[in-house]
mmCIF file of C-alpha atoms in Angstrom:
data_model
loop_
_atom_site.group_PDB
_atom_site.id
_atom_site.type_symbol
_atom_site.label_atom_id
_atom_site.label_comp_id
_atom_site.label_asym_id
_atom_site.label_seq_id
_atom_site.Cartn_x
_atom_site.Cartn_y
_atom_site.Cartn_z
ATOM 1 C CA MET A 1 10.041 2.311 -24.757
ATOM 2 C CA LEU A 2 8.097 3.189 -21.633
ATOM 3 C CA LEU A 3 6.509 0.499 -19.533
ATOM 4 C CA ALA A 4 3.582 1.602 -17.381
ATOM 5 C CA LYS A 5 3.108 -0.189 -14.088
ATOM 6 C CA LYS A 6 -0.079 0.588 -12.197
ATOM 7 C CA VAL A 7 -1.128 -0.173 -8.677
ATOM 8 C CA LEU A 8 -4.849 0.113 -7.971
ATOM 9 C CA LEU A 9 -5.832 0.646 -4.382
ATOM 10 C CA THR A 10 -9.059 1.027 -2.533
ATOM 11 C CA LEU A 11 -8.123 2.198 0.938
ATOM 12 C CA ALA A 12 -10.922 0.645 2.851
ATOM 13 C CA LEU A 13 -9.994 2.099 6.195
ATOM 14 C CA VAL A 14 -7.209 3.745 8.097
ATOM 15 C CA THR A 15 -7.823 3.517 11.822
ATOM 16 C CA LEU A 16 -5.582 5.708 13.918
ATOM 17 C CA LEU A 17 -5.329 4.739 17.548
ATOM 18 C CA ALA A 18 -4.887 7.855 19.683
ATOM 19 C CA PRO A 19 -2.477 7.830 22.634
ATOM 20 C CA VAL A 20 -5.429 8.069 25.029
ATOM 21 C CA ALA A 21 -6.870 4.606 25.629
ATOM 22 C CA GLY A 22 -10.195 4.036 23.930
ATOM 23 C CA ALA A 23 -9.990 7.051 21.601
ATOM 24 C CA VAL A 24 -10.149 6.051 17.952
ATOM 25 C CA VAL A 25 -9.942 8.331 14.951
ATOM 26 C CA VAL A 26 -10.965 6.907 11.588
ATOM 27 C CA LYS A 27 -9.705 8.249 8.277
ATOM 28 C CA GLN A 28 -10.912 6.774 5.037
ATOM 29 C CA GLU A 29 -9.686 7.332 1.507
ATOM 30 C CA ARG A 30 -12.481 7.670 -0.985
ATOM 31 C CA VAL A 31 -12.734 9.289 -4.385
ATOM 32 C CA PRO A 32 -15.990 11.270 -4.283
ATOM 33 C CA GLY A 33 -16.464 13.271 -7.473
ATOM 34 C CA GLY A 34 -13.106 12.004 -8.728
ATOM 35 C CA VAL A 35 -11.063 13.651 -5.934
ATOM 36 C CA LEU A 36 -8.906 11.870 -3.304
ATOM 37 C CA GLU A 37 -9.708 12.967 0.256
ATOM 38 C CA GLN A 38 -6.267 12.379 1.844
ATOM 39 C CA THR A 39 -2.966 14.088 1.029
ATOM 40 C CA TRP A 40 -0.370 11.704 -0.413
ATOM 41 C CA ALA A 41 3.373 12.370 -0.656
ATOM 42 C CA PRO A 42 5.806 10.725 -3.097
ATOM 43 C CA GLY A 43 8.609 8.475 -1.867
ATOM 44 C CA PHE A 44 12.023 7.432 -3.224
ATOM 45 C CA GLY A 45 12.331 10.849 -4.893
ATOM 46 C CA VAL A 46 10.265 9.458 -7.778
ATOM 47 C CA GLY A 47 7.567 12.130 -7.646
ATOM 48 C CA ARG A 48 4.620 9.791 -8.175
ATOM 49 C CA VAL A 49 1.507 10.025 -5.996
ATOM 50 C CA PHE A 50 -1.918 8.454 -6.067
ATOM 51 C CA THR A 51 -4.331 9.838 -8.612
ATOM 52 C CA PRO A 52 -8.080 9.166 -8.623
ATOM 53 C CA LEU A 53 -9.710 6.906 -11.200
ATOM 54 C CA THR A 54 -13.224 5.669 -11.811
ATOM 55 C CA LEU A 55 -12.855 2.230 -13.363
ATOM 56 C CA PRO A 56 -14.458 1.929 -16.784
ATOM 57 C CA ALA A 57 -16.907 -0.875 -17.557
ATOM 58 C CA GLY A 58 -15.107 -4.100 -18.362
ATOM 59 C CA ASP A 59 -11.932 -3.190 -16.427
ATOM 60 C CA PRO A 60 -10.384 -6.343 -14.855
ATOM 61 C CA ALA A 61 -10.397 -4.575 -11.452
ATOM 62 C CA SER A 62 -14.138 -3.963 -11.630
ATOM 63 C CA PRO A 63 -16.027 -4.289 -9.370
ATOM 64 C CA ASN A 64 -13.749 -3.102 -6.588
ATOM 65 C CA PRO A 65 -14.344 -4.096 -2.934
ATOM 66 C CA SER A 66 -16.106 -0.826 -2.037
ATOM 67 C CA GLY A 67 -18.477 -1.334 -4.974
ATOM 68 C CA ASP A 68 -18.217 2.245 -6.236
ATOM 69 C CA ASN A 69 -15.468 1.513 -8.802
ATOM 70 C CA THR A 70 -13.391 4.488 -7.651
ATOM 71 C CA VAL A 71 -9.763 3.756 -6.839
ATOM 72 C CA ALA A 72 -6.433 5.448 -6.182
ATOM 73 C CA VAL A 73 -3.883 4.681 -8.914
ATOM 74 C CA LEU A 74 -0.106 4.771 -8.532
ATOM 75 C CA THR A 75 1.683 4.648 -11.893
ATOM 76 C CA ASN A 76 5.364 4.685 -12.733
ATOM 77 C CA VAL A 77 6.083 5.037 -16.444
ATOM 78 C CA ALA A 78 9.864 5.493 -16.339
ATOM 79 C CA THR A 79 11.652 2.168 -16.875
ATOM 80 C CA SER A 80 14.879 3.834 -15.749
ATOM 81 C CA LEU A 81 13.424 3.907 -12.236
ATOM 82 C CA GLY A 82 13.031 0.126 -12.149
ATOM 83 C CA GLY A 83 9.285 0.292 -11.664
ATOM 84 C CA ILE A 84 9.611 1.998 -8.273
ATOM 85 C CA ALA A 85 6.707 4.124 -7.138
ATOM 86 C CA VAL A 86 5.865 4.753 -3.491
ATOM 87 C CA THR A 87 3.374 7.106 -1.894
ATOM 88 C CA ALA A 88 2.650 7.679 1.787
ATOM 89 C CA THR A 89 0.186 9.643 3.889
ATOM 90 C CA ASP A 90 0.557 11.027 7.388
ATOM 91 C CA PRO A 91 -1.078 8.946 10.137
ATOM 92 C CA SER A 92 -2.002 12.216 11.886
ATOM 93 C CA GLY A 93 1.044 12.095 14.139
ATOM 94 C CA TYR A 94 -0.062 8.940 15.952
ATOM 95 C CA ALA A 95 2.637 6.397 16.731
ATOM 96 C CA ASP A 96 0.159 3.525 17.107
ATOM 97 C CA TYR A 97 -2.307 2.841 14.322
ATOM 98 C CA THR A 98 -3.934 0.220 12.108
ATOM 99 C CA TRP A 99 -3.401 0.574 8.373
ATOM 100 C CA GLU A 100 -5.399 -1.525 5.950
ATOM 101 C CA GLY A 101 -6.461 -1.491 2.354
ATOM 102 C CA ASP A 102 -7.637 -3.510 -0.617
ATOM 103 C CA PHE A 103 -5.156 -4.002 -3.468
ATOM 104 C CA PHE A 104 -5.588 -5.157 -7.030
ATOM 105 C CA THR A 105 -2.629 -7.287 -8.133
ATOM 106 C CA GLY A 106 -2.953 -6.577 -11.859
ATOM 107 C CA ALA A 107 -1.022 -8.843 -14.192
ATOM 108 C CA GLY A 108 1.326 -9.822 -11.357
ATOM 109 C CA ASN A 109 4.290 -7.881 -12.753
ATOM 110 C CA THR A 110 4.611 -5.408 -9.889
ATOM 111 C CA ARG A 111 4.523 -5.400 -6.097
ATOM 112 C CA VAL A 112 1.665 -3.860 -4.127
ATOM 113 C CA GLY A 113 1.459 -3.207 -0.428
ATOM 114 C CA LEU A 114 1.300 -0.973 2.620
ATOM 115 C CA ILE A 115 3.948 1.483 3.823
ATOM 116 C CA LEU A 116 4.223 2.101 7.595
ATOM 117 C CA ARG A 117 6.315 4.416 9.724
ATOM 118 C CA ALA A 118 7.546 6.303 6.633
ATOM 119 C CA ASN A 119 10.047 9.038 7.465
ATOM 120 C CA PRO A 120 9.317 12.344 5.683
ATOM 121 C CA ALA A 121 12.723 13.735 6.770
ATOM 122 C CA ASP A 122 14.526 11.571 4.202
ATOM 123 C CA GLY A 123 11.952 11.782 1.399
ATOM 124 C CA PHE A 124 10.010 8.738 2.641
ATOM 125 C CA GLN A 125 12.970 6.450 1.897
ATOM 126 C CA THR A 126 12.983 4.868 5.370
ATOM 127 C CA PHE A 127 9.883 2.809 6.143
ATOM 128 C CA TYR A 128 8.396 -0.635 6.754
ATOM 129 C CA GLN A 129 6.548 -2.376 3.930
ATOM 130 C CA LEU A 130 4.036 -5.236 3.837
ATOM 131 C CA VAL A 131 3.989 -6.223 0.175
ATOM 132 C CA ILE A 132 2.387 -8.807 -2.121
ATOM 133 C CA ASN A 133 4.638 -10.165 -4.871
ATOM 134 C CA PRO A 134 1.873 -11.819 -6.933
ATOM 135 C CA GLY A 135 4.228 -13.073 -9.667
ATOM 136 C CA LEU A 136 6.262 -14.886 -6.996
ATOM 137 C CA PHE A 137 3.192 -15.990 -5.006
ATOM 138 C CA GLN A 138 4.706 -14.434 -1.914
ATOM 139 C CA ILE A 139 3.972 -11.878 0.821
ATOM 140 C CA ARG A 140 6.914 -10.093 2.450
ATOM 141 C CA PHE A 141 7.390 -7.790 5.444
ATOM 142 C CA ARG A 142 10.446 -5.590 4.898
ATOM 143 C CA LYS A 143 12.256 -2.531 6.175
ATOM 144 C CA PHE A 144 13.923 0.054 3.940
ATOM 145 C CA VAL A 145 16.590 2.425 5.253
ATOM 146 C CA ALA A 146 17.633 5.348 3.021
ATOM 147 C CA GLY A 147 15.896 3.605 0.106
ATOM 148 C CA ALA A 148 17.745 0.292 0.488
ATOM 149 C CA PRO A 149 15.884 -2.865 1.554
ATOM 150 C CA LEU A 150 17.183 -4.783 4.553
ATOM 151 C CA PRO A 151 16.765 -8.569 4.709
ATOM 152 C CA ASP A 152 13.085 -9.533 5.029
ATOM 153 C CA LEU A 153 11.711 -9.419 8.565
ATOM 154 C CA ALA A 154 9.195 -12.100 7.517
ATOM 155 C CA SER A 155 8.152 -13.825 4.303
ATOM 156 C CA TRP A 156 5.341 -16.211 3.427
ATOM 157 C CA LEU A 157 5.038 -18.344 0.296
ATOM 158 C CA ALA A 158 1.661 -19.100 -1.241
ATOM 159 C CA THR A 159 1.824 -22.699 -0.073
ATOM 160 C CA VAL A 160 1.506 -21.581 3.566
ATOM 161 C CA LEU A 161 -0.712 -18.497 3.190
ATOM 162 C CA PRO A 162 -4.142 -18.683 4.798
ATOM 163 C CA GLY A 163 -6.933 -17.551 2.521
ATOM 164 C CA GLY A 164 -5.282 -18.477 -0.733
ATOM 165 C CA VAL A 165 -2.668 -17.421 -3.196
ATOM 166 C CA PRO A 166 -2.250 -13.749 -4.181
ATOM 167 C CA THR A 167 -3.110 -14.370 -7.816
ATOM 168 C CA ALA A 168 -2.939 -12.025 -10.793
ATOM 169 C CA ASN A 169 -5.931 -9.761 -11.527
ATOM 170 C CA SER A 170 -7.513 -10.189 -8.106
ATOM 171 C CA TRP A 171 -8.280 -8.012 -5.083
ATOM 172 C CA HIS A 172 -6.624 -8.743 -1.732
ATOM 173 C CA HIS A 173 -7.076 -7.160 1.702
ATOM 174 C CA MET A 174 -3.994 -6.327 3.766
ATOM 175 C CA LYS A 175 -3.813 -5.047 7.338
ATOM 176 C CA VAL A 176 -0.978 -4.106 9.698
ATOM 177 C CA ILE A 177 -1.269 -2.888 13.287
ATOM 178 C CA ALA A 178 1.657 -0.714 14.403
ATOM 179 C CA GLN A 179 1.933 -0.543 18.210
ATOM 180 C CA ALA A 180 5.094 0.751 19.894
ATOM 181 C CA ASN A 181 7.921 -1.414 18.506
ATOM 182 C CA SER A 182 5.645 -4.204 17.290
ATOM 183 C CA PHE A 183 3.701 -4.964 14.136
ATOM 184 C CA LEU A 184 0.739 -7.333 14.220
#
């Protein structure tokens, strides 16, 4: 039996901070005409990348935060892979950038989040991850090296989260600022 796990994402904004002070480059993922604008690469050797989707009427994720009902979908259908599916895009070579997006938690049976500082040299298996675990009512900041998670760098339970609990079938906005050796 195959179990499909989907992650719906509306990338509201990717702001890339150029090395020159004051210069800001903005990239935005949209799905005009059913086509993603950014190039996404698979991670963990799984081979899954975002695909575009226009949400049908009555979909639990509708309306999405951008209001156009177009989203990027990441699906892993192979249960042998443990539900793993990661995709990353190049921050245009900038070391310092802000990465943010809106995520739909779905039924709460999978994690959703942002990948930062992903290393293409090892198949995007080394990276930082800010992730919502909606079934556990938790947000975690983690680092993976060669595909293996290290102990959490930070973790917040729903009881201490500002702005409410990451509940099932709801949209949440996440944002991380990567500057030098710090994350804000």
